[in-house]
Tab-separated table of C-alpha atoms and ligand atoms in Angstrom:
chain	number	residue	atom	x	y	z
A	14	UNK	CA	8.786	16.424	-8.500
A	15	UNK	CA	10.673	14.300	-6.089
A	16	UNK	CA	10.864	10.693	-7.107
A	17	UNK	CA	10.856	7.220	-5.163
A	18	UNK	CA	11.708	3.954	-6.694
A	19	UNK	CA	11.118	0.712	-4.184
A	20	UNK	CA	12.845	-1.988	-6.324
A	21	UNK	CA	12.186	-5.872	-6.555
A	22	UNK	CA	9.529	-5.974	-3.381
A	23	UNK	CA	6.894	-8.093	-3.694
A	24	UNK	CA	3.223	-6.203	-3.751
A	25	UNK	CA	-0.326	-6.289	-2.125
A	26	UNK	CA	-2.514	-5.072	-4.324
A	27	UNK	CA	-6.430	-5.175	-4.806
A	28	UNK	CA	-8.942	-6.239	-8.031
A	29	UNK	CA	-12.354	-5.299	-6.489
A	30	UNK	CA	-12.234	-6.985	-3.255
A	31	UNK	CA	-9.618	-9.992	-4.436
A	32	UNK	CA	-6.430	-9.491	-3.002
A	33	UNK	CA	-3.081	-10.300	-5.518
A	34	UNK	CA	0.318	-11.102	-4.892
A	35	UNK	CA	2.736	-9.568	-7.516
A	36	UNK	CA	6.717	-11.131	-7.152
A	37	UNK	CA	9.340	-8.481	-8.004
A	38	UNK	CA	7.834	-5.441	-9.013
A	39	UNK	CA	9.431	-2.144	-8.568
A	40	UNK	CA	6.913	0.686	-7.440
A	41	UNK	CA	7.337	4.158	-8.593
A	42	UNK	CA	6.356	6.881	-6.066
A	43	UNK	CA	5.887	10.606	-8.254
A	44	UNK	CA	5.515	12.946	-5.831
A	45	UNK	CA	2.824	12.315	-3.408
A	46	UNK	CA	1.576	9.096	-5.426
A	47	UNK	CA	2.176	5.730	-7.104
A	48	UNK	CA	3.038	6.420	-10.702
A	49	UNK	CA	3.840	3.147	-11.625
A	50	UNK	CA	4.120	-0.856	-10.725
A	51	UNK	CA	6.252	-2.665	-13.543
A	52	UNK	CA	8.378	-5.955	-13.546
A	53	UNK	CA	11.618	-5.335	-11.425
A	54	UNK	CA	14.180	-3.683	-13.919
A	55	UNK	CA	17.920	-4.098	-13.655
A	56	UNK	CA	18.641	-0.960	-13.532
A	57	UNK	CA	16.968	1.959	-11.219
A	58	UNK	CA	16.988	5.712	-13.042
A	59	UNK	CA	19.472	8.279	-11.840
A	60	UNK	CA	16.837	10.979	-10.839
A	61	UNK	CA	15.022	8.671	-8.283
A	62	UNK	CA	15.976	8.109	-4.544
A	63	UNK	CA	16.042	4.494	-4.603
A	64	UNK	CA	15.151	1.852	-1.696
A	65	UNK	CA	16.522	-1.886	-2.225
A	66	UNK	CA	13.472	-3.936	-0.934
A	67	UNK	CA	14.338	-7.712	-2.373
A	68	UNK	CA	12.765	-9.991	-0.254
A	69	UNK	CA	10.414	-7.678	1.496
A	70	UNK	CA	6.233	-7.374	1.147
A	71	UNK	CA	4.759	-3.792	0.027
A	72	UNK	CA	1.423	-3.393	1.245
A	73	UNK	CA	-1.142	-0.261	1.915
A	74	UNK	CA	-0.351	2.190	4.906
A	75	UNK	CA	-2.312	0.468	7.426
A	76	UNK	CA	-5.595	2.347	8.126
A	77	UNK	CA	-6.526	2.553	11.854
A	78	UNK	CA	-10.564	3.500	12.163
A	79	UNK	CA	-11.163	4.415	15.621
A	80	UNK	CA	-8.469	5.407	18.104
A	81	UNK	CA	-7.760	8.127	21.509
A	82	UNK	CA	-4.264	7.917	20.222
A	83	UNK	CA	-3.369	10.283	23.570
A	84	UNK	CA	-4.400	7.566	25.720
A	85	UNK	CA	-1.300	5.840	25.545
A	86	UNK	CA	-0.148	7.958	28.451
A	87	UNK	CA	-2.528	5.715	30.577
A	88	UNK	CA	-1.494	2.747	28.811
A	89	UNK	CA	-2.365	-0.673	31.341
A	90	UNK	CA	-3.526	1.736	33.869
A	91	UNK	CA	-6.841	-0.003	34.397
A	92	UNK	CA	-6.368	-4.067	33.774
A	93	UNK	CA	-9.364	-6.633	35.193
A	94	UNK	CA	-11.789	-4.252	35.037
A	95	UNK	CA	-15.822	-4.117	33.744
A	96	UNK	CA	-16.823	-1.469	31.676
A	97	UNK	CA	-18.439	0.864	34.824
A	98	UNK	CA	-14.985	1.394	36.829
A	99	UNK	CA	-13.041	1.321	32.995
A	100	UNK	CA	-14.662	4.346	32.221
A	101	UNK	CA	-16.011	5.909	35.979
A	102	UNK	CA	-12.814	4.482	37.861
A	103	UNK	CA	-9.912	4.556	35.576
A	104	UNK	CA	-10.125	6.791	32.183
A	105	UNK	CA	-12.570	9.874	33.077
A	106	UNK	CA	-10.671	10.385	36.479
A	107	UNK	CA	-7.122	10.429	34.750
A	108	UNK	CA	-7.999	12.014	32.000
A	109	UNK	CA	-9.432	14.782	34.022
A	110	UNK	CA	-5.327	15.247	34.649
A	111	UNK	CA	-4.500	16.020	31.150
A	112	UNK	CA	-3.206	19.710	29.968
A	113	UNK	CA	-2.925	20.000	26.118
A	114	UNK	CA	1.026	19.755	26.318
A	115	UNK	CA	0.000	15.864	27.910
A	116	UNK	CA	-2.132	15.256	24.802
A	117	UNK	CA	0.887	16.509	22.328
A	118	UNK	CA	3.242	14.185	24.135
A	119	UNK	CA	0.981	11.188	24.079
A	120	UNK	CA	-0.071	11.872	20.508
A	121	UNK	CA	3.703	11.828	19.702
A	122	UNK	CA	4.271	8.696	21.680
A	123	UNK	CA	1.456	7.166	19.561
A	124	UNK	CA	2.425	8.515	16.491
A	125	UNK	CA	5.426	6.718	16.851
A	126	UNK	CA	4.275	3.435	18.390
A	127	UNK	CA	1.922	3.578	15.316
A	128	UNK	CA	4.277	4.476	12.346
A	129	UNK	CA	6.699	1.493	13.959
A	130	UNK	CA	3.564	-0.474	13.442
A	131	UNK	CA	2.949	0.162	10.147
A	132	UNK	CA	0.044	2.432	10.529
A	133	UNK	CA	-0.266	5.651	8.355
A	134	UNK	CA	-3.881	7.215	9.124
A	135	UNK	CA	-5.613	6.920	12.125
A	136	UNK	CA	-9.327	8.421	12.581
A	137	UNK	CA	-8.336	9.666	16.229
A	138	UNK	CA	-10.868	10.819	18.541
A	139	UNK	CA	-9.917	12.588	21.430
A	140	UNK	CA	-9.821	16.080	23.322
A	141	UNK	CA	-7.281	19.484	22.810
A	142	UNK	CA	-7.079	17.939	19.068
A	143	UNK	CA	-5.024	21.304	17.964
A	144	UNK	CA	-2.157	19.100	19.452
A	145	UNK	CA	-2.850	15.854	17.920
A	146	UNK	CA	-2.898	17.696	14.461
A	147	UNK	CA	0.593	19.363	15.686
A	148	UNK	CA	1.734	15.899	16.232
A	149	UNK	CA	0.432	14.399	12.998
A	150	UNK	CA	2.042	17.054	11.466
A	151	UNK	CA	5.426	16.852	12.566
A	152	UNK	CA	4.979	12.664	12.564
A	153	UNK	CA	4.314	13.139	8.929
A	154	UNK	CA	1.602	10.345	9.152
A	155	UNK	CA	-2.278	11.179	7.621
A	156	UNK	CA	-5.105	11.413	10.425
A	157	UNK	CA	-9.071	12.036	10.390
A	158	UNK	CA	-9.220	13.989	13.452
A	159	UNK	CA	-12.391	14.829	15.672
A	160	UNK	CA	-12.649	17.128	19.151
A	161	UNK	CA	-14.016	14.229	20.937
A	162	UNK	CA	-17.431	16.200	22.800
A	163	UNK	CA	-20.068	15.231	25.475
A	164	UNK	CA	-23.435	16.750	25.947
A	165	UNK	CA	-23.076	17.945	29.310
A	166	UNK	CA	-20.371	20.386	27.921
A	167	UNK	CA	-23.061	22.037	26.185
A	168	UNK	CA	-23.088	23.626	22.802
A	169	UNK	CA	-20.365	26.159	23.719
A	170	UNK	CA	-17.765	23.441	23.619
A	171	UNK	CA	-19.555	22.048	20.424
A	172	UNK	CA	-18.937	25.124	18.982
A	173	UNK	CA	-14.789	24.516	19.966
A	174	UNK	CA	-14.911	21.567	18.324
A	175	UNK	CA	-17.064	23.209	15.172
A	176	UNK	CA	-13.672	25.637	14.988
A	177	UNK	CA	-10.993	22.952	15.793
A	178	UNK	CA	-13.108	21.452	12.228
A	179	UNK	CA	-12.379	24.483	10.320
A	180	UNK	CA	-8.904	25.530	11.361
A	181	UNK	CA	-7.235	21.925	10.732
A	182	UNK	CA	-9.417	20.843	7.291
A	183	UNK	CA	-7.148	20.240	4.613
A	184	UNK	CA	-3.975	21.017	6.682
A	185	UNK	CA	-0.499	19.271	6.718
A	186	UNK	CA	-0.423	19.379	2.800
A	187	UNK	CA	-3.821	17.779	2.690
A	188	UNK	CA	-2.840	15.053	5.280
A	189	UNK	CA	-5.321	16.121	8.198
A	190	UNK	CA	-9.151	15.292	7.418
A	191	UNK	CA	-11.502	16.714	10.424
A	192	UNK	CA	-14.851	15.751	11.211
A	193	UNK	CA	-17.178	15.729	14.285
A	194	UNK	CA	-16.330	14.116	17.002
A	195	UNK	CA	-20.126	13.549	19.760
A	196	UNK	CA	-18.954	10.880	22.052
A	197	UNK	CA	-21.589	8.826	21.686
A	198	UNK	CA	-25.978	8.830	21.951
A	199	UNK	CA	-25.575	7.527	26.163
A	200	UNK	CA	-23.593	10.847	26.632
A	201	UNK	CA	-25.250	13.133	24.523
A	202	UNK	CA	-28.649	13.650	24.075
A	203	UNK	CA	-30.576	13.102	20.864
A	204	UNK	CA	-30.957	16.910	20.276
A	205	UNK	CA	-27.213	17.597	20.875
A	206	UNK	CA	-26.910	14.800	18.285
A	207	UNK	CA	-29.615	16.384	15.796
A	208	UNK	CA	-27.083	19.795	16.296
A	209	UNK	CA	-24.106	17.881	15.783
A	210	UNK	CA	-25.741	16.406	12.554
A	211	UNK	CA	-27.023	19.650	11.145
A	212	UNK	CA	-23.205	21.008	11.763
A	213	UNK	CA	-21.684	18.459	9.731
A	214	UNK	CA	-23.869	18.608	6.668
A	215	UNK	CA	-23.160	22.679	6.989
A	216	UNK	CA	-19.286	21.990	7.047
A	217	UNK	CA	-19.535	19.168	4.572
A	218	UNK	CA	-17.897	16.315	7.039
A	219	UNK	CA	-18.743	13.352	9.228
A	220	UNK	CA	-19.228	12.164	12.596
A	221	UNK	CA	-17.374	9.945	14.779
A	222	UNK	CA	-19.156	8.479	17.293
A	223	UNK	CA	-19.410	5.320	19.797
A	224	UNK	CA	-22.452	3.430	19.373
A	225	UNK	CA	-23.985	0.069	20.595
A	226	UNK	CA	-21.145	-0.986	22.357
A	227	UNK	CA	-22.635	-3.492	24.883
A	228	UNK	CA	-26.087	-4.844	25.146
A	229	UNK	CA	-26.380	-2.518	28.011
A	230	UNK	CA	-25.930	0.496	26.441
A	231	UNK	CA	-28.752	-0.936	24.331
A	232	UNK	CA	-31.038	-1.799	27.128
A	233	UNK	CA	-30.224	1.892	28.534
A	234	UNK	CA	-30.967	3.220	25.268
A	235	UNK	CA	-34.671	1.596	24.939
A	236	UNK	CA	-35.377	2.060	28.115
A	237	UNK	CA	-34.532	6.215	27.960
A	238	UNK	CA	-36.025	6.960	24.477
A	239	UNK	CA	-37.955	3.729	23.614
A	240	UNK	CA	-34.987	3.434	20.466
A	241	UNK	CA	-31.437	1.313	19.903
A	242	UNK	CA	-28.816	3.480	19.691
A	243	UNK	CA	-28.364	3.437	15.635
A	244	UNK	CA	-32.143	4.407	15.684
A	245	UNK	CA	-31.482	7.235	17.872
A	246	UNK	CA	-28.303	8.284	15.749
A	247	UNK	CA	-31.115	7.952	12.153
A	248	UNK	CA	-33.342	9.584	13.753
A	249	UNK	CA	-31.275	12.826	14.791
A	250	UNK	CA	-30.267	12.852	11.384
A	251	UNK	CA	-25.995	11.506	11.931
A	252	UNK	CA	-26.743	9.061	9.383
A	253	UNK	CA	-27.169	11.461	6.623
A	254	UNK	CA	-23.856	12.057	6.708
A	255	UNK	CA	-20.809	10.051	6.534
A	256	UNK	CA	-19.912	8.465	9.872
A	257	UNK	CA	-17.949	6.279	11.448
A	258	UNK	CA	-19.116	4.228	14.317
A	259	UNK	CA	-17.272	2.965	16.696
A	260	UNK	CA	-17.882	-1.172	17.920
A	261	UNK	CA	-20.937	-1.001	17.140
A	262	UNK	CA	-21.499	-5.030	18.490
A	263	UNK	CA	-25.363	-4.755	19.249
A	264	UNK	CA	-27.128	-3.620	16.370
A	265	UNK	CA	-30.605	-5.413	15.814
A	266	UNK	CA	-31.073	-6.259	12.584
A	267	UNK	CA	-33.091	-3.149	11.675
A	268	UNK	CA	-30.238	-1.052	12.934
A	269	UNK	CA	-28.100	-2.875	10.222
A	270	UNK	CA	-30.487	-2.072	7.793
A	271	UNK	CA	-30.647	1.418	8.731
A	272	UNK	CA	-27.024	1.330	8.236
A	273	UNK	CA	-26.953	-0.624	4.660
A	274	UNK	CA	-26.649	1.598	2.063
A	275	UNK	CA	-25.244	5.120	4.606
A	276	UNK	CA	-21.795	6.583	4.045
A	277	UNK	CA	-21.319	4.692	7.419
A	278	UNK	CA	-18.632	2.847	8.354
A	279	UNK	CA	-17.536	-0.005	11.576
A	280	UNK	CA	-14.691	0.166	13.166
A	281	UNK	CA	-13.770	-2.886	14.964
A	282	UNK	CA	-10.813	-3.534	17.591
A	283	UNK	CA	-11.476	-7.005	19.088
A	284	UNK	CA	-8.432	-6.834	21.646
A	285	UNK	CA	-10.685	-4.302	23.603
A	286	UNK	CA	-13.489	-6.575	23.717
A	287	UNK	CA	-11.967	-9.571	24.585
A	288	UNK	CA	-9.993	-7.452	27.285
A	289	UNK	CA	-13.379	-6.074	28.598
A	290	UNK	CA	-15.478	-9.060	27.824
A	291	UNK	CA	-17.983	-6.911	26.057
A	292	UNK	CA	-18.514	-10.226	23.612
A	293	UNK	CA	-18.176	-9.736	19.816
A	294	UNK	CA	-20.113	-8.328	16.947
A	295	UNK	CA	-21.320	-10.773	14.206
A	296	UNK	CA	-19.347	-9.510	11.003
A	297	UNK	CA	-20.310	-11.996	8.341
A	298	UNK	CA	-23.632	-10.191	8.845
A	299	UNK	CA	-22.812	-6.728	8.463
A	300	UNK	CA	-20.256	-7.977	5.634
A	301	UNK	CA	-23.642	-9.680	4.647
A	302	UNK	CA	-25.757	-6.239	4.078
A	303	UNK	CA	-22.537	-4.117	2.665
A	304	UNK	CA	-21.758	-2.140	5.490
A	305	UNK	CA	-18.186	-1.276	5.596
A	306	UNK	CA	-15.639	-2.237	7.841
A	307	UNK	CA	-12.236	-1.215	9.322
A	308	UNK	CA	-9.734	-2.101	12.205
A	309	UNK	CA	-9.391	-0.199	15.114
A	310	UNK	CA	-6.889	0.148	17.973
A	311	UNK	CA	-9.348	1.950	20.059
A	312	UNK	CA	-7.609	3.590	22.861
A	313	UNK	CA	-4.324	2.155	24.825
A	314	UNK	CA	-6.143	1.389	28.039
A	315	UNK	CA	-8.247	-1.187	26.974
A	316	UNK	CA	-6.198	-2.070	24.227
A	317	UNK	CA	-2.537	-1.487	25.394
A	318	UNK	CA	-0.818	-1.459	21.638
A	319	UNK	CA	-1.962	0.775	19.036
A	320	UNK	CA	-1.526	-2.574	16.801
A	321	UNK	CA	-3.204	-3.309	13.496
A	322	UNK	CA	-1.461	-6.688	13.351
A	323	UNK	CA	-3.077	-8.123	16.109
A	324	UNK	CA	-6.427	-6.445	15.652
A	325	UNK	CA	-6.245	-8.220	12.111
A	326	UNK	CA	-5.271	-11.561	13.197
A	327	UNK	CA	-7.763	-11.093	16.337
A	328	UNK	CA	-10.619	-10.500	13.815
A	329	UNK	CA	-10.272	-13.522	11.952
A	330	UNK	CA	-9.702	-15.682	14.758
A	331	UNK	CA	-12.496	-14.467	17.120
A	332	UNK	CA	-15.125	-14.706	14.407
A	333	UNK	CA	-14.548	-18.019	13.682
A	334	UNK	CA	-14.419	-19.223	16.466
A	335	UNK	CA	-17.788	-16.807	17.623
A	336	UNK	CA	-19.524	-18.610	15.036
A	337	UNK	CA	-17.889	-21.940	15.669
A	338	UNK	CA	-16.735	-22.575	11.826
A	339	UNK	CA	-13.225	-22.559	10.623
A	340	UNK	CA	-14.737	-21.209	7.053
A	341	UNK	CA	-15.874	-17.562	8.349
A	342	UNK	CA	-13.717	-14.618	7.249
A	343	UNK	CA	-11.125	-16.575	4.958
A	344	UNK	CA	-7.979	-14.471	4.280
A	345	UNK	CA	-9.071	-12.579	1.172
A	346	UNK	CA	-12.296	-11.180	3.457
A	347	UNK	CA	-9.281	-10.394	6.205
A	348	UNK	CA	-7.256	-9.006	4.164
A	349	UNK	CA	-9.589	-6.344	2.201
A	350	UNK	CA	-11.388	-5.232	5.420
A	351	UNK	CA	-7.874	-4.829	7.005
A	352	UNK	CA	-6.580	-2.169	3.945
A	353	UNK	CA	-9.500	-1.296	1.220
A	354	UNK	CA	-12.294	-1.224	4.232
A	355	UNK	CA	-9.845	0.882	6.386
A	356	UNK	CA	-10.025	3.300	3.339
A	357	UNK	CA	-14.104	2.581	2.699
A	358	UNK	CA	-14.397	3.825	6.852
A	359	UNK	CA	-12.558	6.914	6.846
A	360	UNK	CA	-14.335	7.827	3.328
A	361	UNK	CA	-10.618	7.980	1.443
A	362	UNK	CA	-10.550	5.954	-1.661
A	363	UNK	CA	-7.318	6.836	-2.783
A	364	UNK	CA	-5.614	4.995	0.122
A	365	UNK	CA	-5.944	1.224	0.895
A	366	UNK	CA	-4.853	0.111	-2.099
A	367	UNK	CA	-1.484	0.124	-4.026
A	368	UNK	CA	-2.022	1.066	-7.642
A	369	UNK	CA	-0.812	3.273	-9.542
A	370	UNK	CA	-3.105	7.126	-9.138
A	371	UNK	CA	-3.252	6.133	-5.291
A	372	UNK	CA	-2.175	7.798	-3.025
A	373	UNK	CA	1.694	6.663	-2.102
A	374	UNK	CA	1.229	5.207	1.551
A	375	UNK	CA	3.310	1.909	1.379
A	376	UNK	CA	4.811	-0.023	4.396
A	377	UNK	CA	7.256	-2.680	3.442
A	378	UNK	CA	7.514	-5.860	5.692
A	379	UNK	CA	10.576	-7.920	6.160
A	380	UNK	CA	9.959	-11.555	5.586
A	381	UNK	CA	13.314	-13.518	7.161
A	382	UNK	CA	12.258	-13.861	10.756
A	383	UNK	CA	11.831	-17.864	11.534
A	384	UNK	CA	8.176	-17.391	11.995
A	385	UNK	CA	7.231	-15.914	8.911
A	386	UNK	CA	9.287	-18.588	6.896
A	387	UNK	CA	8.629	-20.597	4.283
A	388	UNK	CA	5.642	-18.638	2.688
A	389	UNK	CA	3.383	-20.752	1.524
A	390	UNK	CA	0.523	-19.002	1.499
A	391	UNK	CA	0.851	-15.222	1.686
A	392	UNK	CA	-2.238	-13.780	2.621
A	393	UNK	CA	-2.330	-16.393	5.414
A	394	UNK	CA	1.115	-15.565	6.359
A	395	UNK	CA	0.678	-11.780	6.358
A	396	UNK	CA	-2.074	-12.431	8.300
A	397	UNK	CA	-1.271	-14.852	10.617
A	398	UNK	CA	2.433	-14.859	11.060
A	399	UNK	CA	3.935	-11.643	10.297
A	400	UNK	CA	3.754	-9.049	13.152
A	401	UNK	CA	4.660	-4.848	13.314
A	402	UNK	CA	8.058	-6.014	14.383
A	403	UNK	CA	8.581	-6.945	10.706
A	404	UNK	CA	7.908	-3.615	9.354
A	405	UNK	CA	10.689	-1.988	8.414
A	406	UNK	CA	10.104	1.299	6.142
A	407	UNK	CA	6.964	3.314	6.351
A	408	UNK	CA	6.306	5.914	3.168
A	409	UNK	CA	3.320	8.074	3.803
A	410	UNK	CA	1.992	10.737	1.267
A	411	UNK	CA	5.441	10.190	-0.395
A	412	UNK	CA	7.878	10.613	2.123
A	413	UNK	CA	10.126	8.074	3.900
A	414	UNK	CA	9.027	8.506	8.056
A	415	UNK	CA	10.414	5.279	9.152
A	416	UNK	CA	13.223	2.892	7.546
A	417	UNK	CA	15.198	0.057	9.063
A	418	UNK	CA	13.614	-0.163	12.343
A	419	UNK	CA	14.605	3.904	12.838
A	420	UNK	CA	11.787	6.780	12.782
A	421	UNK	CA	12.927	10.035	10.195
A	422	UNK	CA	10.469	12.705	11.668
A	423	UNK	CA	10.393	11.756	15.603
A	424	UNK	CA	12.770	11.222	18.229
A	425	UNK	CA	11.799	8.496	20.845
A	426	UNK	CA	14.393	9.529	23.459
A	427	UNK	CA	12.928	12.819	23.819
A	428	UNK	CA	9.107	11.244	23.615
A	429	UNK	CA	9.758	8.976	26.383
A	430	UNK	CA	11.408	11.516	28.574
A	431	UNK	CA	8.795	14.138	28.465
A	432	UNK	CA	5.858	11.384	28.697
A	433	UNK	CA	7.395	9.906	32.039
A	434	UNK	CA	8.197	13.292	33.356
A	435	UNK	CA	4.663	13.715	33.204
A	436	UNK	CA	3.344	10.605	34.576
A	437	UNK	CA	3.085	11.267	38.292
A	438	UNK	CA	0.857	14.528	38.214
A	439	UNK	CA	-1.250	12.420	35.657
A	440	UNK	CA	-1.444	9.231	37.407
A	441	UNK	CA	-2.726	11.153	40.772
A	442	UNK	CA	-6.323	10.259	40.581
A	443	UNK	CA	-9.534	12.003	42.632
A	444	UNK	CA	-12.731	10.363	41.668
A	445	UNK	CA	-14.530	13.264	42.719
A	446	UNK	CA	-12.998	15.083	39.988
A	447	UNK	CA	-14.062	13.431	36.296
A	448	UNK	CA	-14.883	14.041	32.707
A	449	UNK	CA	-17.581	12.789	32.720
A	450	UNK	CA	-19.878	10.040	33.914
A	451	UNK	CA	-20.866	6.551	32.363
A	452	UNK	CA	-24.547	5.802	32.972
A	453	UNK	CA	-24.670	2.689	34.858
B	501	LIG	ZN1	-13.470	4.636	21.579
């Protein structure tokens, strides 16, 4: 069995929910997992490959809970714009462009904008996902992947996705998860979603879905079927099984009770709503009733980085000041919804967490940039002041991807010059021709 040795970093690690700061520990990767954490040694084994990290913070693979990774082909595409002409204007015209050779490239690009980033699994949602699992694959990175579908396709494509589910499960050496993917209950009705539900339970997976978004998806939803949307998703039965629900900033407080208690999960990415000025969801509350939560990047459009770093910081910062009190989300709360609730979304407790049995995801973080000097408190500092630039070797499922700055599995040159060779057939835009419509 291959070995790894990281030697005299300083560690992240979780008891419970408390987040601890170990000084020079050397971390001992067995394989495709942490066999051990001990007090730095002087001396490294012969049989391990061995990386020097003295000075330099281990902590989880970042866990990203919602994204359209392939969207970063469109990335600033559509600035200044409400949520109507985002999605009627902008995103379901261009993406009504895209072949599946697009969605490879722009899964690559995002692999690597992600891995640079610090970012090892991503619950992606998005279309032709056969070539976001090729890219995960060759990226080396670990992905829950879903065949984003609306319910005008009709249960043909449903069925697409249903195989997409089955062919990818458990591939890329157990790296690639797949669930399903329903966009979300104001494009697709709540028999589609019952269907959608029964097909998980039969396959044994989750959904992904959007849900609750703005208070006028809300408003549409009560007004069409007399429900909220989280009643709407109980009631056609996605609740029974694990899901993950994307925003989700509207829930009344009987949604959140529905919720309390599910295998369901939150995934939040505040750049997009502050970008959109959708307003913000009010976490102490779900945090309140147990319902777990995870960072997002959502999509590139609305949130042009696929950046956990500034989703993390924008988290704390927006909640306090939503609620007007410096006291909400204090940097332990940050800090486990950022790596242990990533984990408690995607439904993968073996990652989130670096202790020995885990699962060996583990991005190390340079420390020496002005900014991020002295360190006086670290969970404030990882939070606060460090950034992805700082991230300087990525190990996912046991293998080095990324180290000094440089990617192992991808090369950018070769990204970059098949994404821009592609960008002026996908940047022509018809708005008679879309992939669907947003109910105003
Ligand atoms: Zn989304």
């Amino acid at each position: 069995m291959e070995k790894l040795l990281i030697r005299h970093c300083e560690v992240l690690t979780f008891e419970g929910r408390e987040p601890r700061f170990l000084d020079a520990r050397d971390i001992l990767i067995e394989g495709k997992r942490i066999s051990a954490i001990l007090p730095a040694s002087a001396e490294a084994p012969a049989d391990c490959q061995v990386i020097e990290a003295a000075g330099m913070l281990a902590v989880p693979g970042m866990i990203n809970t919602h994204a359209h990774v392939p969207m970063v082909l469109f990335r600033n595409a559509g600035p200044d714009v409400n949520e109507n002409d985002w999605f009627n204007k902008v995103i379901f015209p261009l993406e009504a462009n895209l072949t599946p050779e697009d969605v490879y490239w722009g899964a690559m690009l995002g692999q690597a904008e992600m891995i640079a980033a610090g970012i090892t699994c991503t619950a992606d949602h998005y279309f032709e996902m056969d070539w976001v699992a090729r890219a995960v694959e060759q990226a080396g990175t670990r992905a829950n992947l879903g065949w984003a579908v609306f319910g005008h396709q009709g249960y043909g494509q449903l069925e697409e996705t249903i195989r997409f589910v089955e062919r990818w499960q458990g591939k890329a050496d157990g790296r690639i998860t797949t669930w399903l993917a329903p966009h979300s209950p104001y494009l697709c009705d709540p028999d589609f979603l019952a269907r959608c539900a029964r097909e998980a339970a039969r396959l044994g997976v989750g959904n992904h879905i959007h849900a609750a978004e703005t208070a006028g998806q809300v408003a549409l939803s009560l007004e069409r079927y007399g429900k909220t949307p989280v009643q709407v998703l109980a009631d056609a039965g996605i609740l029974e099984q694990p899901v993950i629900l994307a925003h989700c900033l509207y829930p009344s407080d009987d949604d959140l009770d529905l919720l309390a208690g599910r295998e369901a999960g939150i995934a939040q990415a505040p750049k997009t709503y502050l970008a959109m000025a959708m307003g913000l969801a009010d976490l102490p509350k779900y945090l309140e009733k147990g319902i777990a939560l995870g960072l997002a990047t959502d999509g590139a459009v609305s949130s042009c980085t696929l950046d956990l770093f500034e989703q993390m910081r924008l988290t704390a910062l927006t909640q306090k000041n939503k609620a007007m009190d410096a006291e909400v989300l204090p940097v332990e709360t940050v800090l486990d919804i950022a790596f242990q609730g990533g984990a408690r979304v995607v439904r993968q407790p073996e990652l989130g967490n670096l202790k020995p049995g885990n699962l060996a995801d583990v991005v190390l973080l340079r420390q020496d940039r002005p900014a991020a000097q002295p360190v006086i408190n670290k969970a404030a500092n990882l939070i606060y002041s460090l950034d992805a630039q700082d991230v300087d070797t990525v190990i996912c499922d046991g293998k080095l991807i990324y180290q000094g700055g440089r990617h192992l599995t991808l090369d950018l040159e070769e990204i970059y010059r098949e994404v821009n060779a592609r960008l002026p057939r996908l940047l022509r835009k018809d708005l008679s021709r879309k992939i669907a419509e947003y109910p105003e």
